[in-house]
Short mmCIF file of C-alpha atoms and ligand atoms in Angstrom, two decimals:
data_model
loop_
_atom_site.label_atom_id
_atom_site.label_comp_id
_atom_site.label_asym_id
_atom_site.label_seq_id
_atom_site.Cartn_x
_atom_site.Cartn_y
_atom_site.Cartn_z
CA MET A 1 0.19 18.48 22.77
CA ASP A 2 -3.63 18.85 23.50
CA PHE A 3 -3.46 15.12 25.00
CA ALA A 4 -3.86 13.56 28.21
CA TYR A 5 -2.27 10.18 28.15
CA ASP A 6 -2.24 7.53 30.78
CA ASP A 7 1.08 6.00 30.85
CA ARG A 8 0.69 3.19 33.14
CA VAL A 9 2.37 -0.01 32.34
CA ILE A 10 0.57 -1.84 29.58
CA ALA A 11 0.59 -5.48 28.74
CA GLY A 12 -0.73 -7.05 25.43
CA ILE A 13 -0.17 -10.45 23.47
CA SER A 14 1.93 -9.21 20.40
CA THR A 15 1.87 -12.58 18.65
CA PRO A 16 -1.41 -13.45 16.22
CA PRO A 17 -3.88 -15.57 17.88
CA GLY A 18 -4.25 -19.20 17.32
CA GLU A 19 -1.43 -21.99 17.22
CA GLY A 20 2.31 -21.36 17.07
CA GLY A 21 5.49 -22.31 18.60
CA ILE A 22 5.85 -19.32 21.04
CA SER A 23 3.30 -16.43 22.01
CA VAL A 24 4.79 -13.12 23.06
CA VAL A 25 3.38 -10.88 26.07
CA ARG A 26 4.81 -7.63 26.12
CA MET A 27 5.07 -5.31 28.87
CA SER A 28 6.04 -1.39 28.61
CA GLY A 29 6.05 1.48 30.95
CA GLU A 30 8.01 2.47 34.14
CA GLY A 31 7.71 -0.11 36.87
CA SER A 32 7.46 -3.02 34.25
CA PHE A 33 10.35 -4.99 36.02
CA ALA A 34 8.92 -4.73 39.14
CA LEU A 35 5.62 -5.54 38.00
CA ALA A 36 6.93 -8.83 36.18
CA ASP A 37 8.98 -10.01 39.69
CA ALA A 38 5.41 -10.60 40.91
CA LEU A 39 4.95 -13.46 38.33
CA PHE A 40 8.38 -14.43 37.14
CA LYS A 41 10.23 -17.26 39.01
CA GLY A 42 13.69 -17.74 37.56
CA ALA A 43 17.36 -17.53 38.99
CA ALA A 44 17.08 -14.11 39.33
CA TYR A 45 13.93 -11.33 39.44
CA VAL A 46 13.53 -9.35 36.38
CA SER A 47 14.56 -6.19 38.14
CA GLY A 48 17.66 -8.02 39.34
CA MET A 49 18.64 -8.79 35.36
CA ALA A 50 21.16 -6.91 33.57
CA PRO A 51 19.97 -4.68 30.85
CA HIS A 52 19.16 -6.28 27.78
CA THR A 53 19.03 -10.16 28.78
CA LEU A 54 17.29 -13.07 28.58
CA ARG A 55 16.28 -15.81 31.21
CA TYR A 56 14.75 -18.84 31.51
CA GLY A 57 12.08 -19.23 34.32
CA LYS A 58 8.18 -19.76 35.10
CA VAL A 59 5.32 -18.27 35.10
CA THR A 60 3.43 -18.70 38.21
CA ASP A 61 0.08 -17.44 40.10
CA PRO A 62 -0.23 -15.90 43.26
CA SER A 63 -0.76 -19.39 44.80
CA GLY A 64 2.49 -20.45 43.21
CA ARG A 65 1.04 -22.95 40.45
CA VAL A 66 2.76 -22.81 37.25
CA ALA A 67 1.09 -21.39 34.32
CA ASP A 68 3.86 -21.97 31.88
CA GLN A 69 7.64 -21.92 31.48
CA VAL A 70 9.13 -19.08 29.72
CA ILE A 71 11.67 -17.09 28.58
CA VAL A 72 11.66 -13.26 29.79
CA SER A 73 13.57 -10.57 28.07
CA ARG A 74 14.46 -7.44 30.02
CA MET A 75 14.97 -4.41 27.77
CA ASP A 76 15.79 -0.92 29.18
CA ALA A 77 14.60 2.47 28.58
CA PRO A 78 15.52 4.16 26.26
CA ARG A 79 16.83 1.33 23.79
CA THR A 80 13.62 -0.62 23.21
CA TYR A 81 10.51 -0.50 20.89
CA THR A 82 8.82 2.32 22.96
CA ARG A 83 11.54 4.07 24.47
CA GLU A 84 10.30 2.66 27.67
CA ASP A 85 11.75 -0.05 30.10
CA THR A 86 9.98 -3.40 28.28
CA VAL A 87 9.75 -6.86 29.32
CA GLU A 88 8.48 -9.49 26.68
CA ILE A 89 7.66 -13.06 28.23
CA SER A 90 7.99 -15.72 25.45
CA SER A 91 5.20 -18.50 26.56
CA HIS A 92 4.60 -21.62 24.31
CA GLY A 93 2.13 -21.03 21.54
CA GLY A 94 -1.47 -21.30 21.60
CA ASP A 95 -3.95 -18.80 23.10
CA LEU A 96 -4.59 -20.47 26.52
CA ALA A 97 -0.69 -20.14 27.61
CA SER A 98 -0.24 -16.64 26.19
CA GLY A 99 -4.02 -15.75 28.01
CA ARG A 100 -2.78 -17.09 31.19
CA VAL A 101 0.36 -15.12 31.31
CA LEU A 102 -1.39 -11.91 30.19
CA ALA A 103 -4.07 -12.07 33.03
CA LEU A 104 -1.48 -12.46 35.73
CA CYS A 105 0.35 -9.66 33.98
CA LEU A 106 -2.95 -7.65 34.23
CA SER A 107 -3.64 -8.88 37.82
CA ALA A 108 -0.34 -7.63 38.90
CA GLY A 109 -1.19 -3.96 37.95
CA ALA A 110 -0.65 -3.80 34.18
CA ARG A 111 -3.42 -2.17 32.13
CA LEU A 112 -4.43 -4.18 28.81
CA ALA A 113 -2.92 -2.27 25.66
CA GLN A 114 -5.15 -0.67 23.07
CA PRO A 115 -4.58 -1.36 19.58
CA GLY A 116 -1.26 0.32 18.57
CA GLU A 117 -0.52 1.46 21.74
CA PHE A 118 2.99 0.21 21.89
CA THR A 119 3.68 1.83 18.48
CA MET A 120 1.58 5.03 19.97
CA ARG A 121 4.26 5.27 22.67
CA ALA A 122 7.29 5.00 20.11
CA PHE A 123 5.59 8.20 18.59
CA LEU A 124 4.89 9.92 21.60
CA ASN A 125 8.34 9.19 23.31
CA GLY A 126 9.74 10.75 19.99
CA ARG A 127 11.26 7.57 18.62
CA ILE A 128 9.59 7.48 15.66
CA ASP A 129 7.27 10.01 13.57
CA LEU A 130 3.91 9.63 12.43
CA THR A 131 4.92 8.68 9.20
CA GLN A 132 7.15 5.70 10.42
CA ALA A 133 4.37 4.56 12.73
CA GLU A 134 2.11 4.21 10.00
CA ALA A 135 4.45 2.46 7.90
CA VAL A 136 4.71 -0.11 10.54
CA MET A 137 1.06 -1.03 10.10
CA ASP A 138 1.41 -1.16 6.62
CA LEU A 139 4.52 -3.35 6.53
CA ILE A 140 2.44 -5.92 8.97
CA LYS A 141 -0.52 -5.45 6.62
CA ALA A 142 1.46 -5.56 3.32
CA LYS A 143 0.37 -8.14 0.62
CA SER A 144 3.11 -7.65 -2.10
CA ASP A 145 6.56 -7.46 -2.13
CA LEU A 146 6.74 -3.79 -3.30
CA GLY A 147 4.12 -2.83 -0.85
CA ALA A 148 6.58 -4.10 1.74
CA ARG A 149 9.49 -2.52 0.52
CA ILE A 150 7.79 0.60 0.15
CA ALA A 151 6.69 0.59 3.98
CA VAL A 152 10.14 -0.29 5.15
CA ARG A 153 11.33 2.69 3.04
CA GLN A 154 8.48 4.83 5.03
CA LEU A 155 9.47 3.26 8.30
CA GLU A 156 13.39 4.25 7.71
CA GLY A 157 12.34 7.45 7.77
CA GLY A 158 12.20 8.54 3.64
CA LEU A 159 8.87 10.38 3.72
CA GLY A 160 9.02 11.95 6.96
CA ASP A 161 12.60 13.52 6.19
CA ALA A 162 11.04 14.85 2.77
CA VAL A 163 8.42 16.13 4.42
CA ARG A 164 10.07 17.45 7.29
CA GLY A 165 12.41 19.33 5.01
CA LEU A 166 9.49 21.03 3.29
CA ARG A 167 8.08 22.19 6.53
CA ARG A 168 11.51 23.65 7.64
CA GLY A 169 11.89 25.46 4.43
CA VAL A 170 8.39 26.86 4.73
CA LEU A 171 9.05 27.79 8.64
CA ALA A 172 12.28 29.51 7.25
CA GLY A 173 10.10 31.72 5.15
CA ILE A 174 8.04 32.80 7.79
CA ALA A 175 10.77 33.56 9.86
CA ALA A 176 12.40 35.61 7.12
CA ILE A 177 9.26 37.63 6.94
CA GLU A 178 8.69 38.25 10.22
CA VAL A 179 12.27 39.46 10.63
CA GLY A 180 11.45 41.79 7.97
CA ILE A 181 8.32 42.96 9.70
CA ASP A 182 9.96 43.24 13.23
CA PHE A 183 12.98 44.73 12.23
CA PRO A 184 12.18 47.09 9.00
CA GLU A 185 15.85 48.14 9.17
CA HIS A 186 16.95 44.55 8.04
CA GLY A 187 15.13 45.18 4.57
CA GLU A 188 11.71 43.77 3.54
CA VAL A 189 12.50 39.92 3.57
CA GLU A 190 15.77 38.30 3.91
CA GLY A 191 16.92 37.32 0.48
CA GLY A 192 14.14 39.17 -1.36
CA MET A 193 10.66 38.52 -2.53
CA GLU A 194 11.79 36.93 -5.20
CA ALA A 195 13.55 34.23 -3.44
CA LEU A 196 10.97 33.75 -1.07
CA SER A 197 8.61 33.29 -4.27
CA GLU A 198 10.75 30.66 -5.60
CA GLY A 199 11.14 29.03 -2.46
CA LEU A 200 7.41 28.73 -2.37
CA GLY A 201 7.26 27.19 -6.16
CA ARG A 202 9.74 24.61 -5.08
CA ALA A 203 7.70 23.28 -1.99
CA MET A 204 4.68 23.35 -4.02
CA ALA A 205 6.05 21.47 -6.84
CA GLU A 206 7.54 18.85 -4.46
CA ALA A 207 4.74 18.33 -2.27
CA GLY A 208 2.38 18.34 -5.50
CA ALA A 209 4.89 15.55 -6.66
CA LEU A 210 4.62 13.82 -3.55
CA ALA A 211 0.54 13.68 -3.71
CA SER A 212 0.68 12.79 -7.19
CA GLY A 213 2.26 9.53 -6.30
CA TYR A 214 -0.59 8.39 -4.20
CA GLY A 215 -2.41 6.56 -6.84
CA VAL A 216 0.44 4.41 -7.65
CA GLY A 217 1.41 4.12 -4.00
CA ARG A 218 -2.39 2.88 -3.14
CA ALA A 219 -2.37 0.35 -6.09
CA LEU A 220 0.99 -1.03 -4.53
CA ARG A 221 -0.23 -1.43 -0.77
CA ASP A 222 -3.72 -2.38 -1.77
CA GLY A 223 -3.73 -3.99 -4.85
CA LEU A 224 -5.11 -3.68 -8.37
CA ALA A 225 -8.36 -4.82 -9.62
CA VAL A 226 -7.75 -6.14 -12.83
CA ALA A 227 -10.84 -7.55 -15.07
CA ILE A 228 -10.88 -10.18 -17.55
CA ALA A 229 -13.28 -9.49 -20.04
CA GLY A 230 -14.46 -10.24 -23.93
CA LYS A 231 -17.31 -11.84 -25.71
CA PRO A 232 -17.99 -15.52 -24.82
CA ASN A 233 -15.74 -18.44 -25.35
CA VAL A 234 -12.67 -16.50 -26.31
CA GLY A 235 -10.53 -17.99 -23.26
CA LYS A 236 -11.04 -15.70 -20.67
CA SER A 237 -11.49 -18.67 -18.20
CA SER A 238 -8.42 -20.45 -19.40
CA VAL A 239 -6.52 -16.88 -18.95
CA MET A 240 -7.50 -16.82 -15.30
CA ASN A 241 -6.55 -20.31 -14.61
CA ARG A 242 -3.23 -19.69 -16.44
CA LEU A 243 -2.49 -16.46 -14.32
CA CYS A 244 -3.53 -18.34 -11.14
CA GLY A 245 -1.93 -21.41 -11.74
CA GLY A 246 -4.70 -23.69 -11.32
CA ALA A 247 -8.47 -24.56 -12.06
CA ARG A 248 -10.14 -21.84 -10.41
CA SER A 249 -12.88 -20.66 -13.34
CA ILE A 250 -15.06 -23.40 -15.23
CA VAL A 251 -13.56 -23.67 -18.74
CA ASP A 252 -16.20 -25.43 -21.11
CA ALA A 253 -16.31 -25.12 -24.81
CA SER A 254 -19.95 -23.89 -24.85
CA PRO A 255 -20.58 -20.28 -24.85
CA GLY A 256 -21.53 -18.41 -21.80
CA THR A 257 -20.28 -20.67 -19.19
CA THR A 258 -19.15 -18.24 -16.42
CA ARG A 259 -22.12 -16.55 -15.23
CA ASP A 260 -20.95 -14.53 -12.51
CA VAL A 261 -17.62 -13.32 -11.43
CA VAL A 262 -15.10 -15.61 -10.07
CA GLU A 263 -12.11 -13.63 -8.06
CA ASP A 264 -8.64 -14.66 -7.02
CA ARG A 265 -5.39 -12.88 -5.94
CA VAL A 266 -2.11 -13.08 -7.65
CA SER A 267 1.10 -11.09 -8.14
CA PHE A 268 2.04 -9.17 -11.44
CA GLY A 269 5.91 -8.11 -10.99
CA GLY A 270 5.58 -8.11 -7.31
CA VAL A 271 2.16 -5.88 -7.51
CA PRO A 272 -0.45 -7.56 -5.80
CA VAL A 273 -3.67 -7.95 -8.01
CA ARG A 274 -7.17 -8.93 -7.76
CA LEU A 275 -8.06 -11.03 -10.79
CA MET A 276 -11.81 -10.93 -11.95
CA ASP A 277 -12.82 -13.11 -14.72
CA THR A 278 -16.37 -11.79 -15.75
CA ALA A 279 -19.12 -13.40 -17.44
CA GLY A 280 -18.68 -13.14 -21.31
CA ILE A 281 -20.63 -9.77 -22.84
CA ARG A 282 -22.75 -10.67 -25.87
CA GLY A 283 -25.93 -9.33 -27.56
CA ASP A 284 -28.50 -12.12 -26.96
CA PRO A 285 -27.40 -13.60 -23.47
CA ASP A 286 -29.79 -16.71 -22.96
CA GLY A 287 -31.59 -16.18 -19.89
CA GLY A 288 -31.68 -13.88 -17.09
CA VAL A 289 -28.94 -15.57 -15.29
CA GLU A 290 -26.49 -14.56 -17.74
CA SER A 291 -27.88 -11.07 -17.85
CA VAL A 292 -27.24 -10.34 -14.47
CA GLY A 293 -23.52 -11.45 -15.01
CA ILE A 294 -23.10 -9.38 -17.94
CA GLY A 295 -24.21 -6.46 -15.74
CA LEU A 296 -21.80 -7.54 -13.24
CA SER A 297 -19.46 -7.62 -15.73
CA VAL A 298 -19.86 -4.22 -17.09
CA GLY A 299 -19.74 -2.82 -13.55
CA ARG A 300 -16.39 -4.65 -12.63
CA ILE A 301 -14.72 -3.21 -15.83
CA GLY A 302 -15.59 -0.08 -14.76
CA ASP A 303 -14.47 -0.41 -10.95
CA SER A 304 -11.04 -2.37 -12.34
CA ASP A 305 -7.77 -0.52 -12.62
CA LEU A 306 -6.78 -2.81 -15.50
CA VAL A 307 -8.60 -4.76 -18.43
CA LEU A 308 -7.27 -7.75 -20.14
CA PHE A 309 -9.55 -8.17 -22.95
CA VAL A 310 -9.46 -11.24 -24.68
CA VAL A 311 -9.91 -12.25 -28.47
CA ASP A 312 -9.63 -15.28 -30.08
CA ALA A 313 -6.64 -15.22 -32.37
CA SER A 314 -8.11 -18.25 -34.73
CA ALA A 315 -11.35 -16.02 -35.29
CA GLY A 316 -10.02 -12.77 -35.85
CA LEU A 317 -12.22 -9.86 -34.55
CA ASP A 318 -16.12 -9.90 -35.20
CA ALA A 319 -19.20 -7.74 -34.32
CA ALA A 320 -19.35 -9.54 -30.81
CA ASP A 321 -15.75 -8.63 -30.14
CA LEU A 322 -16.46 -5.36 -30.94
CA LEU A 323 -19.70 -4.78 -28.96
CA ALA A 324 -17.92 -6.32 -25.84
CA LEU A 325 -15.49 -3.89 -26.69
CA SER A 326 -17.75 -0.96 -26.43
CA HIS A 327 -17.85 -1.71 -22.60
CA VAL A 328 -14.27 -0.77 -22.08
CA PRO A 329 -14.05 2.75 -22.07
CA ASN A 330 -11.02 4.00 -24.10
CA GLU A 331 -9.30 5.74 -21.16
CA LYS A 332 -9.08 2.59 -19.30
CA PRO A 333 -5.35 0.90 -19.19
CA THR A 334 -6.07 -2.25 -21.20
CA ILE A 335 -4.26 -5.13 -22.58
CA VAL A 336 -5.72 -6.93 -25.56
CA LEU A 337 -4.73 -10.46 -25.07
CA ILE A 338 -4.86 -12.19 -28.42
CA ASN A 339 -5.52 -15.74 -27.62
CA LYS A 340 -5.47 -19.30 -28.65
CA SER A 341 -2.34 -18.00 -30.95
CA ASP A 342 -1.17 -21.71 -30.79
CA LEU A 343 -4.03 -22.63 -33.14
CA PRO A 344 -2.47 -22.97 -37.15
CA LEU A 345 -3.42 -20.22 -39.47
CA CYS A 346 -2.79 -17.69 -36.34
CA GLY A 347 0.39 -16.48 -37.90
CA GLY A 348 0.04 -12.48 -38.63
CA PHE A 349 -3.51 -12.09 -36.88
CA GLY A 350 -1.74 -10.33 -33.95
CA PRO A 351 -0.73 -7.22 -36.15
CA ALA A 352 -3.95 -7.03 -38.20
CA ILE A 353 -5.96 -7.58 -34.89
CA ALA A 354 -4.08 -4.72 -33.22
CA ALA A 355 -4.69 -2.57 -36.42
CA ARG A 356 -8.28 -3.03 -36.50
CA LEU A 357 -8.32 -2.03 -32.67
CA GLY A 358 -6.63 1.01 -33.85
CA SER A 359 -9.30 1.73 -36.79
CA GLU A 360 -11.81 1.08 -33.82
CA GLY A 361 -10.31 4.29 -32.18
CA HIS A 362 -8.29 2.83 -29.58
CA LYS A 363 -4.64 3.81 -29.72
CA VAL A 364 -2.73 0.08 -29.32
CA ALA A 365 0.83 -0.56 -28.79
CA TYR A 366 1.43 -4.18 -30.58
CA LEU A 367 3.71 -6.15 -28.29
CA ASP A 368 5.63 -8.81 -30.13
CA GLY A 369 9.38 -9.37 -29.74
CA SER A 370 9.79 -11.54 -32.75
CA GLY A 371 7.70 -9.12 -34.92
CA THR A 372 6.32 -11.89 -36.89
CA PHE A 373 4.65 -14.18 -34.53
CA GLY A 374 2.96 -17.00 -35.45
CA PRO A 375 2.46 -20.69 -34.56
CA ASP A 376 5.88 -21.59 -36.05
CA THR A 377 7.55 -18.65 -34.56
CA ALA A 378 9.21 -17.98 -31.31
CA ALA A 379 6.76 -16.99 -28.67
CA PRO A 380 7.54 -12.97 -27.85
CA ASP A 381 9.78 -12.61 -25.20
CA ALA A 382 9.37 -10.20 -22.33
CA ALA A 383 12.26 -8.37 -23.02
CA GLY A 384 11.93 -8.25 -26.93
CA ALA A 385 8.14 -7.06 -26.32
CA LEU A 386 9.13 -4.43 -24.06
CA ALA A 387 11.90 -3.05 -25.99
CA VAL A 388 8.79 -2.44 -28.84
CA ALA A 389 6.88 -0.90 -26.04
CA ASP A 390 9.91 1.44 -25.38
CA ALA A 391 10.39 2.23 -29.01
CA VAL A 392 6.52 3.27 -28.78
CA GLY A 393 7.53 6.21 -25.99
CA PRO A 394 5.63 6.67 -23.00
CA PRO A 395 3.38 3.89 -21.55
CA GLU A 396 0.48 3.78 -23.71
CA LYS A 397 -3.09 2.88 -22.08
CA TRP A 398 -3.64 0.00 -24.59
CA TYR A 399 -1.20 -2.88 -25.27
CA ALA A 400 -2.09 -5.99 -27.51
CA LEU A 401 -0.22 -9.10 -27.12
CA CYS A 402 -0.22 -12.40 -28.68
CA VAL A 403 -0.84 -15.46 -26.20
CA SER A 404 -1.98 -18.97 -25.69
CA ALA A 405 -3.78 -19.68 -22.71
CA LEU A 406 -3.40 -23.44 -23.52
CA THR A 407 0.37 -23.59 -23.72
CA GLY A 408 1.30 -20.58 -22.03
CA LEU A 409 3.08 -18.79 -24.87
CA GLY A 410 3.52 -15.17 -24.56
CA PHE A 411 2.55 -14.92 -20.87
CA ASP A 412 6.08 -14.25 -20.04
CA ALA A 413 5.78 -10.69 -21.84
CA LEU A 414 2.64 -9.78 -19.88
CA ASP A 415 4.12 -8.97 -16.17
CA GLY A 416 5.70 -6.15 -18.08
CA ALA A 417 2.93 -5.41 -20.24
CA VAL A 418 0.99 -4.58 -17.07
CA ARG A 419 3.67 -2.53 -15.31
CA HIS A 420 3.82 -0.40 -19.08
CA ALA A 421 -0.09 -0.03 -18.90
CA LEU A 422 -0.15 1.33 -15.19
CA GLY A 423 3.06 3.64 -15.73
CA LEU A 424 4.56 1.48 -13.08
CA ASP A 425 8.15 1.04 -14.87
CA GLY A 426 9.64 4.22 -13.58
CA LEU A 427 8.78 3.28 -10.05
CA ASP A 428 11.34 3.14 -7.34
CA PRO A 429 9.74 1.66 -4.05
CA GLU A 430 12.91 2.77 -2.57
CA GLY A 431 12.52 6.51 -3.61
CA VAL A 432 10.72 8.55 -0.92
CA GLY A 433 7.98 10.02 -3.54
CA VAL A 434 5.74 6.73 -2.89
CA VAL A 435 2.73 7.94 -0.99
CA THR A 436 0.27 5.39 0.04
CA SER A 437 -1.91 6.85 2.40
CA ALA A 438 -5.28 9.04 1.92
CA ARG A 439 -4.34 10.93 4.91
CA HIS A 440 -0.54 11.85 3.62
CA ARG A 441 -2.16 13.14 0.20
CA ASP A 442 -4.98 15.07 1.67
CA ALA A 443 -2.47 16.83 4.11
CA LEU A 444 -0.03 17.47 0.72
CA ASP A 445 -2.82 18.63 -0.87
CA ARG A 446 -3.70 20.95 1.54
CA ALA A 447 0.06 22.32 1.90
CA VAL A 448 -0.30 22.96 -2.02
CA THR A 449 -3.64 24.98 -1.86
CA ALA A 450 -2.37 26.94 1.14
CA LEU A 451 1.12 27.34 -0.44
CA ARG A 452 -0.85 28.86 -3.95
CA GLU A 453 -2.53 31.18 -2.03
CA ALA A 454 0.89 32.61 -0.35
CA SER A 455 2.18 32.53 -3.57
CA ASP A 456 -0.63 34.10 -5.11
CA ALA A 457 -0.68 36.98 -2.85
CA ILE A 458 3.12 37.57 -3.51
CA ALA A 459 2.12 37.60 -7.13
CA ALA A 460 -0.44 40.17 -6.48
CA GLY A 461 2.09 42.64 -5.13
CA MET A 462 0.40 42.61 -1.61
CA PRO A 463 3.19 42.61 1.33
CA ALA A 464 4.80 39.98 2.49
CA ASP A 465 3.13 39.29 6.02
CA CYS A 466 -0.08 38.87 3.64
CA ALA A 467 1.61 35.26 2.79
CA VAL A 468 2.11 34.29 6.23
CA GLU A 469 -1.33 32.98 6.86
CA GLY A 470 -1.02 30.66 3.96
CA MET A 471 2.24 29.52 5.10
CA ARG A 472 1.44 28.81 8.41
CA ARG A 473 -1.32 26.11 7.25
CA ALA A 474 1.07 24.70 4.99
CA ALA A 475 3.42 24.16 7.37
CA ARG A 476 0.76 22.70 10.03
CA ALA A 477 -0.43 20.41 7.11
CA PHE A 478 3.21 19.30 6.75
CA GLY A 479 3.48 18.72 10.27
CA SER A 480 0.14 16.71 10.65
CA ILE A 481 1.87 14.30 8.33
CA THR A 482 4.97 13.58 10.50
CA GLY A 483 3.46 14.39 13.72
CA GLU A 484 5.41 17.51 14.36
CA ASP A 485 1.85 19.11 14.61
CA PHE A 486 -1.04 16.71 15.93
CA THR A 487 -3.91 16.47 17.84
CA GLY A 488 -5.26 13.75 20.15
CA ASP A 489 -7.96 12.99 17.96
CA LEU A 490 -5.69 12.55 14.93
CA VAL A 491 -3.41 10.34 16.88
CA GLY A 492 -6.53 8.14 18.11
CA GLU A 493 -7.64 7.81 14.84
CA ILE A 494 -4.41 6.37 13.51
CA PHE A 495 -3.55 4.10 16.35
CA SER A 496 -6.85 2.69 16.25
CA GLY A 497 -6.52 0.86 12.96
CA PHE A 498 -3.26 -0.93 14.57
CA CYS A 499 -3.58 -4.71 15.77
CA VAL A 500 -3.37 -4.90 19.51
CA GLY A 501 0.10 -5.77 20.85
CA LYS A 502 1.94 -3.69 18.10
P1 GDP B 1 -14.47 -18.15 -21.54
O1 GDP B 1 -15.82 -18.35 -22.42
O2 GDP B 1 -14.12 -16.87 -22.59
O3 GDP B 1 -14.23 -18.01 -20.61
O4 GDP B 1 -13.53 -19.28 -22.49
P2 GDP B 1 -13.38 -20.73 -22.28
O5 GDP B 1 -11.92 -20.53 -20.94
O6 GDP B 1 -13.78 -21.42 -21.15
O7 GDP B 1 -12.21 -21.33 -23.40
C1 GDP B 1 -13.63 -21.56 -24.28
C2 GDP B 1 -12.40 -22.82 -25.09
O8 GDP B 1 -11.53 -22.32 -25.85
C3 GDP B 1 -12.12 -23.92 -24.23
O9 GDP B 1 -12.46 -25.28 -24.98
C4 GDP B 1 -10.86 -23.94 -24.16
O10 GDP B 1 -9.96 -25.19 -24.00
C5 GDP B 1 -10.31 -23.04 -25.45
N1 GDP B 1 -9.16 -22.45 -25.05
C6 GDP B 1 -9.08 -21.33 -24.10
N2 GDP B 1 -7.78 -20.92 -24.51
C7 GDP B 1 -6.90 -21.62 -25.43
C8 GDP B 1 -5.74 -21.20 -26.16
O11 GDP B 1 -5.11 -20.73 -25.83
N3 GDP B 1 -5.58 -22.15 -27.16
C9 GDP B 1 -6.56 -23.33 -27.77
N4 GDP B 1 -6.36 -23.89 -28.83
N5 GDP B 1 -7.68 -23.30 -27.13
C10 GDP B 1 -8.17 -22.20 -25.98
#
């Protein structure tokens, strides 16, 4: 490694700032136990404690004044987070107690840990690979259950194992070619050119599949942006409030009351969502403020991953709906919420509205478990609605669903519709193929490009060694994901995004 590293004992506060039950100061590195002896007074010195045990005692300053009562844990290398000797001092919570303990560790000779430095040592000491180190941070920052499950899978080594397998395959290919070059009497390439070519093709397909999972992976990690759109007074704010479980947007019977973008965070079936209620879009805004709101709405629709387009079942579709609809691109995943379906005379409007959207050029799958949804029939249940969606075939980008923001009717089916529209149905968060990091995606793309060049060289009938250069680049790209090939810059960049004390 091209990497000079200061491996003195490091110390940092591992618990978040603020008030809490306890705070933990962690020290790691050779000499941690002796260093802790300088400040911990208990029935035994830390250096005299048995490995992997706890002790109650006091932390004192050099004059003997007690800073706090603490529990000290001694963990011996290599069975620790960092694979180094580690001491954790649990003090009372709050910033002052832990701050005093940390200051005493530093004055006893420890160096203040950089952000992520404990995890960086776990990586440098070979306990975890880079993908696992990155998963630690993803897990800490996870905003959804699914995001956390993907991070745990990565932490367990799922992605690292897959990429290491790819790298090993490419390195074996290079070795086979080099044996052929060094010992021509062994034949040109062990296993033949055809096998080599097939191997490259398989690696390319596998790496490409991993890279293409990035969009979904990113969405699950960082959340999706969902815009609620439609002409004024169709019930957008009411839909937002129903989804957020509280009064978040202004609901008013007069059109044009939501003049800017109101945001909230919710979860759809475990997927974190930033929900944006946008100003109603209409042709004759009644003043400057609303025009600005409309401009913002159109921008938000463009930026969103999914649009919830609200129409009023009691009114049917009119020119104003179609005008608002013209701001939603056909390729944008969209769920048309046919709202106010609790009102009388709305029965049968759902299919009619869905059909009308179809005639406007939007391929819409109408989700209705009962088939004859109306005020007097049962609400579409989620399972029934999705059975209809399944019958439609692979996920469409547009779905229509009868709901009532007033009574909650139909909202059960929305979770499933969202997952369908975003193509998240087949996603297995415990599968290895969920790439959540742009760094991993870029490296996989580089590997695919390099493998394609190698494969093209072979297909063009060039000698096998012409493929080696591309294969080496691919192996380096794979190695940069797991950390088998890394530079100091890369490691610095990755760990600088961590929190202090982790
Ligand atoms: P926005 O302008 O699109 O945000 O619409 P609002 O959410 O402000 O709602 C406009 C009016 O429609 C209000 O009077 C709401 O109470 C009413 N409304 C909204 N959703 C429903 C619904 O599902 N059923 C009925 N009956 N009225 C609704």
